[in-house]
C-alpha cells in the first residue's frame, strides 16, 4: 500500500512536469503558428504590394478595386447620415454626433482611410485590418458596445455587449450594421496566407506589419559573438583543468570561482556589463552588440568549461598514452588526439550554451538591446545596439503602445525563439546520445 | 608474407640466438627503483637487456613488471607522485638525467599497450601520427612510411584498400597490429610491449607472436606478459619479477627448464600467480 | 645486417637522446611560457568574479555615502524618482523572499519526488524519455516563461482564478494526502500483528483519509470562492518560478540519489524492507546533503530570475497584507534593477543609479554565499561517501 502510493505520487510528479511543458508550449505553438499561417485580407495583399513589391500587381489592384466596390454602400450610408446630421436640429446632432464620430473611427480602423480622405502618416493608419482574425475583432467593436453592468454590487462589473445598431435605431444609418455583418467577407476577402517571410522581413511601424528579421539577426549576432569569446576561454580552461591542473589550492579556488560565476544572477551580469564594458573600459560609446556579447560570454563561460572538461575527461586514457609513447609532447597530445576525440562532447556543450546565450534577456537589457532598429551589418556590431528576440518579446508584450493589436507578432517571436533554442538543444541531445552509444559500443 | 604467417608455428621453446653479433646490451638497470608516493613498486633491480633480442618480463600481477617497462620510455612521468632512484640507462645514457629529451627517447623507444589503443582517426593518420609529430610533412614520404610500417606489422594486405577508414572499425587483433605499425613508423630502436595480446583472441594472439618473431631481427623487444607459454614461445631472455624485486634473469630456456630460484620454479609451475 | 651495438653506435644513440644546453633552456622556457599562458587563460573566471565584485561594489558604495543604509533596509517607501526621493527597499526584499518561498513550495516536493522516481522507481526506458523533457524545461528561455506568465497565465488566473486554484490544489494535495494517509496508517499499525494489524490499518486509513478529504473539500470551497483582482501577482510568479527551478532540483537531487550506492539499497532490501521503506529510511537520508544542495541551487535560480518577475509580478513595491497573501502584486530586487535602470542610467551618479547596484550587490552576495554553502555541503557529502 505504502509502496504503491509512493510510486504513484512520484509518477504524478513526473506527469505534472510533462503537463507543465505541454501547457507552456501548447498555446505558444498554437498561436505562434498564426504569425506564419493565417487568413490575410485584401488589405494584407495591398500592404505587401506597396511595401515589399510582392504579388501579382494587376490582380491585387483589381481585387482592391473589387473590395472597394463592395464597401461603397457603407460609405454611402455614412455620407447620407453625415448630410442628415447637418440638416437636423441641435438635439439630434448632440445625440448622434459623438457616437457617429466614434463609428467613423471604428470603420476607418477596419477598412483603412475612407476613399478621398487624406493619408495618415503612420503606416498603421494607411491600411485596414490585414488579418481576418483582427478584422473580426474590429467588426465586433463596430457591431457591439462593451459595457459593464454594475447592478449587482457584491460582484465586479459584468461585461455586457450592447448592439451598436440600437444606438442608431430609426436613423438612416441602421441598415449599415446589417450590411457590414453580412458582407464583411466580400469587403475584406480573407484568404489563407502563408507568411514564411515573417522571419526575414523588417518591421513596419514598430511591428504593426512585417516580420522580425532585425531581432532574429540581432539574436544570432549576440549568441554567436558570445560563443566567439566564451569557447576559446572555456575550452582552454577545461583543458587546463582536465589535463594540467593537479589538486592544488589554486585549482580548487578556480573551481569555486567557476561555480560562483555560474550562480551569479543574470541581471547582475547585465549591471556588470554596463558598469565595466561600457562605462569603465568603453568597448563602445554606448550599448552595442560587442558589449552584449562580452557580457553573455561571461554568463555561458561556466557552462562551456564544465561540459568541455567532462568531455575531455571522458576521452580514454589510452589515447593519451598512445600519443605520448610516440613522442608527442603534452600540448601536442592535447591538440592532436584529445581534443579531436572530445570534440563531439565539446560541441554539445557549445550548442547548449549557444541556446542559452540566444535566450537570455537580462544581461543584454543594459548592454546591447534596443526596441526598434534596422538589421545591422557585420561591422556595425562593434558599435551599434541591436534589437534581439528575447528583449523584443518583453518589449512588445509590456511596453508597446498597442500590445493587444500585435499579439500575433509577439507569439511569432516567442515561437521563433523557442524553436531556435529547442532545435539547438535537441541537436545536443541527439549528439550526446550518439557519443554515449559510441563510448559504450 | 601475410598468408603463411597463420600456419607458421614457432617451436615451443626457442633458445637464444647466440650469434656473436647479438650480445651487446642496450638497456642497463643498476639498483633501479620506482616509487609511487614513496612506496617502491620496483626496488633496486639490476640487469642488462640485450640488443636485438626479445626479453620477456614475467611475474604475478602487481609485481612491478609493467612499472619497470614504462620506466624505460618514461611513461611513468605522467603519473603524479612517481619517482625513481638508481640508474636506468639506454646505450650508456642515464635516462633520468635532466638533459634527456623525453620526446627523442620516446621516438627511440616505441610502446605497444595491453589494450589496442588506436586513435579515433583513419588508419593512415594513425600510422602517420608519429612521423608527423617528428616533422614529416611530405605526403609521398608519409605514404611510404605508412605502407612500410603496415607491411612490417603484417597488416598491409588487410587494410591497403581502406586506409582512410576509421581505425576503430578494425578487429581487436588488427587494431593491435595497427598499434605496432604506429609504433614502428617512427623507426624506434626498442619496442616495449605491455601484455600486447592479453586482450585478444587466440588466433590474433598467435599472429602477434609471429610478428614479434619477425620484428626481433630489427628491434630490441621488451615484452611484459603474464602468459608463461607466450614468454617461452617468443623470448630469448626472461626476467622474473616478484613484489618489486627481480628474482631471476637469464636465458629463457634456462629459466623455464632449470630455474635457480625456488620462487621462479613455483611461479612457472603454477604454484602461485 | 651489421647488428652490433658498437661503441660508436651507442654514442649515436646517446647523442640522439640528449639535448643541447640551448635546446634545454628553450624547452624549459617554452614550457614555462606555455604553462603561464594556460594558467592566465584558465584564471579568466577568477578574474571575472573579482571584477564583478569590484565593479558592483564600486558603484554601490556611493549610495551609502549619499543616503546611508538605514532607510534602505527598514522603510517600505520606494519612491526613487520623486523630488524628495525615498529608497526604502524593505518591501522589495520581502517580495523577492516571498516569491522564492512560493517557488520552493512548488518546486521542492515535486522536484525531489520526481528525482526519487527517476532514480529508483521508473524503468530505464522511461527515464530516457523524461530526461529530455527536463532538459527542455531547463532550456526554455526565461523571457518565454515570462511571456507565458503575463499573456496566458495571468488572464486565465484573473478570469477563472478560483476554480483554477482549486484544481491545482487537488492535483497537488490529493496525492500528498494519499501518501500521508498511507504513511500514517502504516506507522500507526506497525506495532501490531496479524489480523489486528489489518483492522487497525483499515480503520486508520479511513480515519486519516477522511480527515484529509474533509480538509481538501474545505480548501476547495474556499478557493472556488476566491476572486483574483489581478493575474499578475506573487502566486503566478511563484508557480512559474517553481517550474523553472524544477530542472535544477530534479537533476541535482537525482545525482545525489544515484550516488547512494546500490549496496546500501540492496542491504536494506536484504533486511526485508519494502521499496518505500528503503527509500525513506535509507536512500533519502543518505542523499540528504545532495538534496539540500539541490534546494539551495533551486532557490538561487528563483531569486536571481529577472524576466518572469519583471513581467508578471505586478511590480508593486509594497508588502502584501496579510504578508502571506500571494494574490497581491509584489516587486522583487531583480525586477527593480531591470525596470529602474532604464530611467536611472541617464542620471549616472545619482542615488537612484547607485541604489540599483546596492541591490545587485545584495543579490550577488546571496548567490555567492549560497553557492559556497552548496559546494561545501556537496564536498562534505562526497568525502563522507568515499570513506
mmCIF file with all atom_site columns, N, CA, C and O in Angstrom, chain A residues 280-295:
data_model
loop_
_atom_site.group_PDB
_atom_site.id
_atom_site.type_symbol
_atom_site.label_atom_id
_atom_site.label_alt_id
_atom_site.label_comp_id
_atom_site.label_asym_id
_atom_site.label_entity_id
_atom_site.label_seq_id
_atom_site.pdbx_PDB_ins_code
_atom_site.Cartn_x
_atom_site.Cartn_y
_atom_site.Cartn_z
_atom_site.occupancy
_atom_site.B_iso_or_equiv
_atom_site.pdbx_formal_charge
_atom_site.auth_seq_id
_atom_site.auth_comp_id
_atom_site.auth_asym_id
_atom_site.auth_atom_id
_atom_site.pdbx_PDB_model_num
ATOM 1  N N  . UNK A 1 280 ? 33.318 51.593 -17.932 1.00 0.00 ? 280 UNK A N  1
ATOM 2  C CA . UNK A 1 280 ? 34.708 51.627 -17.485 1.00 0.00 ? 280 UNK A CA 1
ATOM 3  C C  . UNK A 1 280 ? 35.705 51.495 -18.630 1.00 0.00 ? 280 UNK A C  1
ATOM 4  O O  . UNK A 1 280 ? 36.609 52.309 -18.774 1.00 0.00 ? 280 UNK A O  1
ATOM 5  N N  . UNK A 1 281 ? 35.566 50.469 -19.462 1.00 0.00 ? 281 UNK A N  1
ATOM 6  C CA . UNK A 1 281 ? 36.597 50.326 -20.499 1.00 0.00 ? 281 UNK A CA 1
ATOM 7  C C  . UNK A 1 281 ? 36.101 50.737 -21.876 1.00 0.00 ? 281 UNK A C  1
ATOM 8  O O  . UNK A 1 281 ? 36.850 50.670 -22.849 1.00 0.00 ? 281 UNK A O  1
ATOM 9  N N  . UNK A 1 282 ? 34.864 51.185 -21.974 1.00 0.00 ? 282 UNK A N  1
ATOM 10 C CA . UNK A 1 282 ? 34.359 51.777 -23.217 1.00 0.00 ? 282 UNK A CA 1
ATOM 11 C C  . UNK A 1 282 ? 34.618 50.925 -24.442 1.00 0.00 ? 282 UNK A C  1
ATOM 12 O O  . UNK A 1 282 ? 35.250 51.378 -25.389 1.00 0.00 ? 282 UNK A O  1
ATOM 13 N N  . UNK A 1 283 ? 34.141 49.685 -24.432 1.00 0.00 ? 283 UNK A N  1
ATOM 14 C CA . UNK A 1 283 ? 34.292 48.898 -25.662 1.00 0.00 ? 283 UNK A CA 1
ATOM 15 C C  . UNK A 1 283 ? 33.479 49.525 -26.784 1.00 0.00 ? 283 UNK A C  1
ATOM 16 O O  . UNK A 1 283 ? 33.755 49.309 -27.956 1.00 0.00 ? 283 UNK A O  1
ATOM 17 N N  . UNK A 1 284 ? 32.479 50.292 -26.410 1.00 0.00 ? 284 UNK A N  1
ATOM 18 C CA . UNK A 1 284 ? 31.705 51.028 -27.407 1.00 0.00 ? 284 UNK A CA 1
ATOM 19 C C  . UNK A 1 284 ? 31.113 52.239 -26.700 1.00 0.00 ? 284 UNK A C  1
ATOM 20 O O  . UNK A 1 284 ? 30.976 52.244 -25.479 1.00 0.00 ? 284 UNK A O  1
ATOM 21 N N  . UNK A 1 285 ? 30.782 53.281 -27.441 1.00 0.00 ? 285 UNK A N  1
ATOM 22 C CA . UNK A 1 285 ? 30.298 54.509 -26.795 1.00 0.00 ? 285 UNK A CA 1
ATOM 23 C C  . UNK A 1 285 ? 29.064 54.270 -25.938 1.00 0.00 ? 285 UNK A C  1
ATOM 24 O O  . UNK A 1 285 ? 28.934 54.858 -24.871 1.00 0.00 ? 285 UNK A O  1
ATOM 25 N N  . UNK A 1 286 ? 28.142 53.459 -26.422 1.00 0.00 ? 286 UNK A N  1
ATOM 26 C CA . UNK A 1 286 ? 27.018 53.107 -25.553 1.00 0.00 ? 286 UNK A CA 1
ATOM 27 C C  . UNK A 1 286 ? 26.716 51.630 -25.812 1.00 0.00 ? 286 UNK A C  1
ATOM 28 O O  . UNK A 1 286 ? 27.616 50.901 -26.184 1.00 0.00 ? 286 UNK A O  1
ATOM 29 N N  . UNK A 1 287 ? 25.467 51.222 -25.615 1.00 0.00 ? 287 UNK A N  1
ATOM 30 C CA . UNK A 1 287 ? 25.143 49.817 -25.853 1.00 0.00 ? 287 UNK A CA 1
ATOM 31 C C  . UNK A 1 287 ? 25.622 49.358 -27.223 1.00 0.00 ? 287 UNK A C  1
ATOM 32 O O  . UNK A 1 287 ? 25.508 50.099 -28.195 1.00 0.00 ? 287 UNK A O  1
ATOM 33 N N  . UNK A 1 288 ? 26.117 48.134 -27.272 1.00 0.00 ? 288 UNK A N  1
ATOM 34 C CA . UNK A 1 288 ? 26.469 47.587 -28.577 1.00 0.00 ? 288 UNK A CA 1
ATOM 35 C C  . UNK A 1 288 ? 26.425 46.070 -28.520 1.00 0.00 ? 288 UNK A C  1
ATOM 36 O O  . UNK A 1 288 ? 26.444 45.480 -27.438 1.00 0.00 ? 288 UNK A O  1
ATOM 37 N N  . UNK A 1 289 ? 26.356 45.483 -29.714 1.00 0.00 ? 289 UNK A N  1
ATOM 38 C CA . UNK A 1 289 ? 26.373 44.025 -29.793 1.00 0.00 ? 289 UNK A CA 1
ATOM 39 C C  . UNK A 1 289 ? 27.633 43.488 -29.129 1.00 0.00 ? 289 UNK A C  1
ATOM 40 O O  . UNK A 1 289 ? 27.610 42.475 -28.422 1.00 0.00 ? 289 UNK A O  1
ATOM 41 N N  . UNK A 1 290 ? 28.733 44.201 -29.331 1.00 0.00 ? 290 UNK A N  1
ATOM 42 C CA . UNK A 1 290 ? 30.005 43.748 -28.775 1.00 0.00 ? 290 UNK A CA 1
ATOM 43 C C  . UNK A 1 290 ? 29.930 43.652 -27.251 1.00 0.00 ? 290 UNK A C  1
ATOM 44 O O  . UNK A 1 290 ? 30.289 42.627 -26.654 1.00 0.00 ? 290 UNK A O  1
ATOM 45 N N  . UNK A 1 291 ? 29.449 44.737 -26.627 1.00 0.00 ? 291 UNK A N  1
ATOM 46 C CA . UNK A 1 291 ? 29.356 44.724 -25.166 1.00 0.00 ? 291 UNK A CA 1
ATOM 47 C C  . UNK A 1 291 ? 28.417 43.621 -24.692 1.00 0.00 ? 291 UNK A C  1
ATOM 48 O O  . UNK A 1 291 ? 28.702 42.922 -23.712 1.00 0.00 ? 291 UNK A O  1
ATOM 49 N N  . UNK A 1 292 ? 27.312 43.450 -25.422 1.00 0.00 ? 292 UNK A N  1
ATOM 50 C CA . UNK A 1 292 ? 26.363 42.389 -25.055 1.00 0.00 ? 292 UNK A CA 1
ATOM 51 C C  . UNK A 1 292 ? 26.993 41.016 -25.197 1.00 0.00 ? 292 UNK A C  1
ATOM 52 O O  . UNK A 1 292 ? 26.799 40.140 -24.353 1.00 0.00 ? 292 UNK A O  1
ATOM 53 N N  . UNK A 1 293 ? 27.772 40.824 -26.263 1.00 0.00 ? 293 UNK A N  1
ATOM 54 C CA . UNK A 1 293 ? 28.411 39.524 -26.466 1.00 0.00 ? 293 UNK A CA 1
ATOM 55 C C  . UNK A 1 293 ? 29.393 39.224 -25.345 1.00 0.00 ? 293 UNK A C  1
ATOM 56 O O  . UNK A 1 293 ? 29.452 38.098 -24.847 1.00 0.00 ? 293 UNK A O  1
ATOM 57 N N  . UNK A 1 294 ? 30.166 40.232 -24.957 1.00 0.00 ? 294 UNK A N  1
ATOM 58 C CA . UNK A 1 294 ? 31.096 40.039 -23.845 1.00 0.00 ? 294 UNK A CA 1
ATOM 59 C C  . UNK A 1 294 ? 30.346 39.587 -22.591 1.00 0.00 ? 294 UNK A C  1
ATOM 60 O O  . UNK A 1 294 ? 30.734 38.641 -21.910 1.00 0.00 ? 294 UNK A O  1
ATOM 61 N N  . UNK A 1 295 ? 29.258 40.300 -22.316 1.00 0.00 ? 295 UNK A N  1
ATOM 62 C CA . UNK A 1 295 ? 28.507 40.001 -21.100 1.00 0.00 ? 295 UNK A CA 1
ATOM 63 C C  . UNK A 1 295 ? 27.931 38.587 -21.155 1.00 0.00 ? 295 UNK A C  1
ATOM 64 O O  . UNK A 1 295 ? 28.033 37.824 -20.194 1.00 0.00 ? 295 UNK A O  1
#
